[in-house]
Amino acid sequence: MNAIEEAVERIASATRVLILTGAGVSAESGVPTFRGGGTSTAWRGMPFEQLSSAEMVKRDLPLVWEWFDYRRSVVAGCEPNAGHKAIADAQISGRFQEFTLVTQNIDGLHRAAGSIDPIELHGNIHQARCLSCGHLASLSEIPNDERPPVCPECFDSMRPHVVLFFEGLNEDDLLAAYEKAARCEVCIVVGTSAVVYPANMIPQIAKREGATVVEVNPEETELSPLVDVSLRGTAGEVLPRLLGA
Ligand code: OAD
């Protein structure tokens, strides 16, 4: 039995499945990844980590909005690919008793493909959040020239609803992801370098609790030595074969 057949068999007999995705699942849609490849890591001469930081929100919120509006314009023309669709179809088919999608991506492409209630650990680039009361709003409801947007509830400024460098993740989301990781029988890890904490704990928890861990990535990662099945290919090629049964 080859690696993909082995993975398909394990998935076929599972009732609880968790999928963790990273930037690689959106690569075939044209969204640049963070690591690897020739991606630019600076904008207007400023390093990515400095722009996307909690410090910059305090120092220059309009600049942070400019940067995220730019990033939104990059993903605006991108469509979900066969990988996103295979994940959404597996959930919608209802063939698993429990199906959890956890993503580190902020691009919204899983929702666009039809995935229901993905846990978006790093937020969503299409939403704004009030600095004071935490109210969430879709940017489609806010005029493009209202920067920073004004909270309709308390009239304070809003920021992008995205986890920035030196910020913690939403605790409820993280706990929910950890609980599902501990319960799943198969954990499929797609398109992540698995170097960013705490998302990279998810497959480790799954493995520790006895799940089969399957990795889909054209390259080896820090996670590769831990996984049960490594599928070396792109999300768009591999996921339809893996989940299409
Ligand atoms: P990375 O850019 O670190 O890793 C992308 C991974 O995708 C690499 O391992 C590639 O080999 C793989 N890859 C590339 N093309 C692929 C394809 N077509 N199919 C499948 N895999 C492919 O992205 P993440 O691991 O998601 O956080 O990065 C984690 C976090 O680091 C991001 O969410 C972001 C960043 O700091 C925040 O912004 C908070």
Coordinates of C-alpha atoms and ligand atoms in Angstrom, one line a residue:
M1 CA 0.0 0.0 0.0
N2 CA 1.4 3.4 -0.9
A3 CA 1.3 6.5 1.4
I4 CA -1.8 8.0 -0.1
E5 CA -3.7 4.7 0.0
E6 CA -2.7 4.3 3.6
A7 CA -4.0 7.8 4.5
V8 CA -7.2 7.3 2.6
E9 CA -7.9 4.1 4.5
R10 CA -7.2 5.7 7.9
I11 CA -9.5 8.6 7.0
A12 CA -12.2 6.2 5.7
S13 CA -12.5 4.5 9.1
A14 CA -12.4 7.7 11.2
T15 CA -15.4 9.4 12.7
R16 CA -13.5 12.5 14.1
V17 CA -11.2 14.4 11.8
L18 CA -9.4 17.6 12.3
I19 CA -7.6 19.6 9.5
L20 CA -5.1 22.2 10.3
T21 CA -4.1 24.5 7.4
G22 CA -1.4 27.1 6.9
A23 CA -0.4 29.5 4.1
G24 CA 0.5 26.7 1.7
V25 CA -3.2 25.7 1.2
S26 CA -3.8 29.1 -0.4
A27 CA -0.5 29.1 -2.4
E28 CA -2.3 27.7 -5.5
S29 CA -4.8 30.5 -5.2
G30 CA -2.0 33.0 -5.6
V31 CA -1.7 34.1 -1.9
P32 CA 2.0 34.4 -1.0
T33 CA 3.3 32.2 1.8
F34 CA 5.4 33.6 4.6
R35 CA 8.4 31.3 4.4
G36 CA 10.1 29.7 1.5
G37 CA 9.8 30.9 -2.1
G38 CA 10.7 34.4 -3.2
T39 CA 8.1 36.2 -1.2
S40 CA 8.8 39.8 -0.2
T41 CA 9.0 40.2 3.5
A42 CA 9.1 44.0 3.5
W43 CA 6.6 46.7 2.5
R44 CA 7.7 50.3 2.0
G45 CA 11.1 49.3 3.4
M46 CA 9.6 48.2 6.7
P47 CA 9.9 44.6 7.8
F48 CA 6.7 42.5 8.0
E49 CA 7.2 41.9 11.8
Q50 CA 7.4 45.6 12.5
L51 CA 4.3 46.5 10.4
S52 CA 2.1 43.7 11.7
S53 CA 2.8 44.4 15.4
A54 CA 0.9 45.4 18.5
E55 CA 3.4 48.2 18.9
M56 CA 2.5 49.6 15.4
V57 CA -1.2 49.6 16.3
K58 CA -0.4 52.0 19.2
R59 CA 2.1 54.1 17.2
D60 CA 0.5 54.4 13.8
L61 CA -3.0 52.8 13.3
P62 CA -3.6 54.4 9.9
L63 CA -0.4 52.9 8.6
V64 CA -1.4 49.5 9.9
W65 CA -4.7 49.9 8.0
E66 CA -2.9 50.9 4.9
W67 CA -0.8 47.8 5.1
F68 CA -3.7 45.5 5.7
D69 CA -5.8 47.2 3.0
Y70 CA -2.8 46.4 0.7
R71 CA -2.8 42.8 1.9
R72 CA -6.6 42.6 1.4
S73 CA -6.1 43.9 -2.2
V74 CA -3.7 41.0 -2.8
V75 CA -6.2 38.4 -1.7
A76 CA -9.2 40.2 -3.3
G77 CA -8.6 38.6 -6.7
C78 CA -7.9 35.1 -5.3
E79 CA -10.4 32.3 -5.5
P80 CA -10.5 29.1 -3.4
N81 CA -8.6 26.3 -5.1
A82 CA -9.2 22.5 -5.3
G83 CA -7.7 22.0 -1.8
H84 CA -10.0 24.5 -0.1
K85 CA -13.0 22.9 -2.0
A86 CA -12.0 19.3 -1.0
I87 CA -11.9 20.4 2.6
A88 CA -15.3 22.1 2.4
D89 CA -16.9 19.2 0.5
A90 CA -15.6 16.7 3.2
Q91 CA -17.3 18.7 5.9
I92 CA -20.6 19.3 3.9
S93 CA -20.9 15.6 3.0
G94 CA -21.5 14.8 6.6
R95 CA -19.5 11.6 6.4
F96 CA -17.6 12.4 9.6
Q97 CA -19.4 12.6 13.0
E98 CA -17.0 15.5 14.0
F99 CA -15.2 17.6 11.5
T100 CA -13.0 20.5 12.6
L101 CA -11.2 22.9 10.4
V102 CA -8.5 25.0 12.1
T103 CA -6.7 27.5 10.0
Q104 CA -3.8 29.9 10.6
N105 CA -4.8 31.8 7.4
I106 CA -6.5 35.2 7.6
D107 CA -7.5 35.2 3.9
G108 CA -11.1 33.9 4.3
L109 CA -10.7 31.4 1.4
H110 CA -12.0 28.5 3.4
R111 CA -15.3 30.3 4.1
A112 CA -15.4 31.3 0.4
A113 CA -15.1 27.6 -0.5
G114 CA -18.0 26.7 1.7
S115 CA -16.4 25.6 5.0
I116 CA -18.6 26.2 7.9
D117 CA -17.4 27.8 11.1
P118 CA -13.6 27.3 10.6
I119 CA -11.6 28.2 13.7
E120 CA -9.5 31.1 12.4
L121 CA -6.7 31.1 14.9
H122 CA -5.1 34.2 13.5
G123 CA -8.2 36.2 12.7
N124 CA -9.7 37.3 9.4
I125 CA -8.4 40.1 7.2
H126 CA -12.0 40.9 6.1
Q127 CA -13.0 42.0 9.6
A128 CA -12.4 45.0 11.9
R129 CA -12.4 44.9 15.7
C130 CA -13.0 47.7 18.1
L131 CA -10.0 48.7 20.2
S132 CA -12.3 49.3 23.3
C133 CA -15.3 47.1 23.2
G134 CA -14.1 44.3 20.9
H135 CA -17.1 44.7 18.6
L136 CA -16.5 42.9 15.3
A137 CA -17.6 44.3 11.9
S138 CA -17.2 43.1 8.3
L139 CA -15.2 45.5 6.2
S140 CA -17.7 45.1 3.5
E141 CA -20.0 47.2 5.7
I142 CA -17.4 50.0 6.2
P143 CA -16.5 52.6 3.6
N144 CA -13.0 52.2 2.2
D145 CA -12.0 55.7 3.2
E146 CA -13.0 55.4 6.8
R147 CA -9.5 54.6 8.2
P148 CA -9.4 53.8 11.0
P149 CA -13.0 52.7 11.0
V150 CA -15.2 54.0 13.8
C151 CA -17.0 51.5 16.1
P152 CA -20.8 51.7 15.6
E153 CA -21.2 50.6 19.3
C154 CA -18.9 52.8 21.3
F155 CA -17.3 55.2 18.6
D156 CA -13.7 54.3 19.4
S157 CA -11.3 53.3 16.6
M158 CA -11.3 49.8 15.1
R159 CA -8.2 47.8 14.1
P160 CA -7.8 44.8 11.7
H161 CA -9.2 41.6 13.3
V162 CA -5.9 39.8 12.9
V163 CA -3.4 38.5 15.4
L164 CA -0.3 40.6 15.2
F165 CA 3.3 39.8 16.3
F166 CA 3.7 39.9 20.1
E167 CA -0.1 39.3 20.6
G168 CA -1.8 36.3 22.1
L169 CA -4.5 34.3 20.3
N170 CA -8.2 34.3 21.3
E171 CA -8.2 31.8 24.2
D172 CA -11.6 30.3 23.4
D173 CA -10.6 29.6 19.9
L174 CA -7.3 28.0 21.0
L175 CA -8.9 25.9 23.7
A176 CA -11.6 24.7 21.2
A177 CA -8.8 23.7 18.8
Y178 CA -6.8 21.9 21.4
E179 CA -9.9 20.0 22.6
K180 CA -10.8 18.9 19.1
A181 CA -7.1 17.9 18.5
A182 CA -7.2 15.7 21.6
R183 CA -10.4 14.0 20.4
C184 CA -9.7 13.5 16.8
E185 CA -8.7 10.1 15.3
V186 CA -7.1 11.6 12.2
C187 CA -5.3 15.0 12.0
I188 CA -4.4 16.3 8.6
V189 CA -1.9 19.1 8.5
V190 CA -1.8 21.0 5.2
G191 CA 0.6 23.7 4.0
T192 CA 2.2 24.9 7.2
S193 CA 5.8 25.1 8.1
A194 CA 4.7 24.2 11.6
V195 CA 7.2 26.6 13.2
V196 CA 4.7 29.1 14.7
Y197 CA 3.5 28.5 18.2
P198 CA 0.9 27.8 19.5
A199 CA -0.8 26.5 16.3
N200 CA 2.0 24.0 15.9
M201 CA 1.0 22.3 19.1
I202 CA -2.2 21.1 17.5
P203 CA -0.7 18.1 15.6
Q204 CA 1.5 17.3 18.6
I205 CA -1.5 17.1 20.9
A206 CA -3.4 14.9 18.3
K207 CA -0.4 12.6 18.1
R208 CA 0.1 12.4 21.8
E209 CA -3.5 11.4 22.2
G210 CA -3.3 8.6 19.7
A211 CA -4.4 10.2 16.4
T212 CA -2.9 9.3 13.0
V213 CA -1.2 12.5 11.8
V214 CA -1.0 13.0 8.0
E215 CA 1.0 15.8 6.5
V216 CA 0.4 17.3 3.1
N217 CA 3.2 19.6 2.0
P218 CA 5.6 19.6 -1.0
E219 CA 8.5 20.1 1.4
E220 CA 9.7 18.5 4.6
T221 CA 8.9 20.5 7.7
E222 CA 9.8 20.4 11.4
L223 CA 6.7 18.3 11.9
S224 CA 7.6 15.7 9.3
P225 CA 9.6 13.4 11.7
L226 CA 6.5 13.2 14.0
V227 CA 3.8 12.4 11.4
D228 CA 2.5 8.9 10.5
V229 CA 2.0 9.6 6.8
S230 CA 3.9 12.3 4.7
L231 CA 2.3 13.2 1.4
R232 CA 4.7 15.2 -0.7
G233 CA 2.6 17.3 -3.0
T234 CA 0.5 20.4 -3.2
A235 CA -2.8 20.9 -1.4
G236 CA -4.6 21.3 -4.7
E237 CA -3.3 18.0 -6.0
V238 CA -3.4 15.8 -2.9
L239 CA -6.5 16.9 -1.0
P240 CA -9.1 16.0 -3.6
R241 CA -7.5 12.5 -3.8
L242 CA -7.3 12.2 0.0
L243 CA -10.8 13.5 0.9
G244 CA -12.7 12.7 -2.3
A245 CA -13.6 9.2 -1.4
Ligands
OAD1 P1 4.6 29.3 6.1 O1 4.8 30.3 5.0 O2 5.5 29.4 7.3 O3 4.7 27.9 5.5 C1 4.0 27.6 4.3 C2 4.1 26.1 4.1 O4 3.4 25.7 2.9 C3 5.6 25.6 3.7 O5 5.9 24.5 4.5 C4 5.5 25.2 2.3 O6 6.4 24.1 1.9 C5 4.1 24.8 2.1 N1 3.5 25.0 0.8 C6 3.9 25.8 -0.2 N2 3.1 25.6 -1.3 C7 2.2 24.7 -1.0 C8 1.1 24.0 -1.7 N3 0.7 24.4 -2.9 N4 0.4 23.1 -1.0 C9 0.7 22.7 0.2 N5 1.7 23.3 0.9 C10 2.4 24.2 0.3 O7 3.1 29.5 6.5 P2 2.4 29.1 7.9 O8 2.9 27.9 8.5 O9 0.9 29.2 7.7 O10 1.0 34.3 11.5 O11 2.8 30.3 8.8 C11 2.3 30.4 10.1 C12 2.1 31.8 10.6 O12 3.3 32.5 10.4 C13 1.1 32.6 9.8 O13 -0.2 32.3 10.1 C14 1.5 34.0 10.1 C15 3.0 33.9 10.1 O14 3.6 34.7 11.1 C16 0.5 35.5 11.7 O15 0.4 36.4 10.9 C17 0.0 35.6 13.1

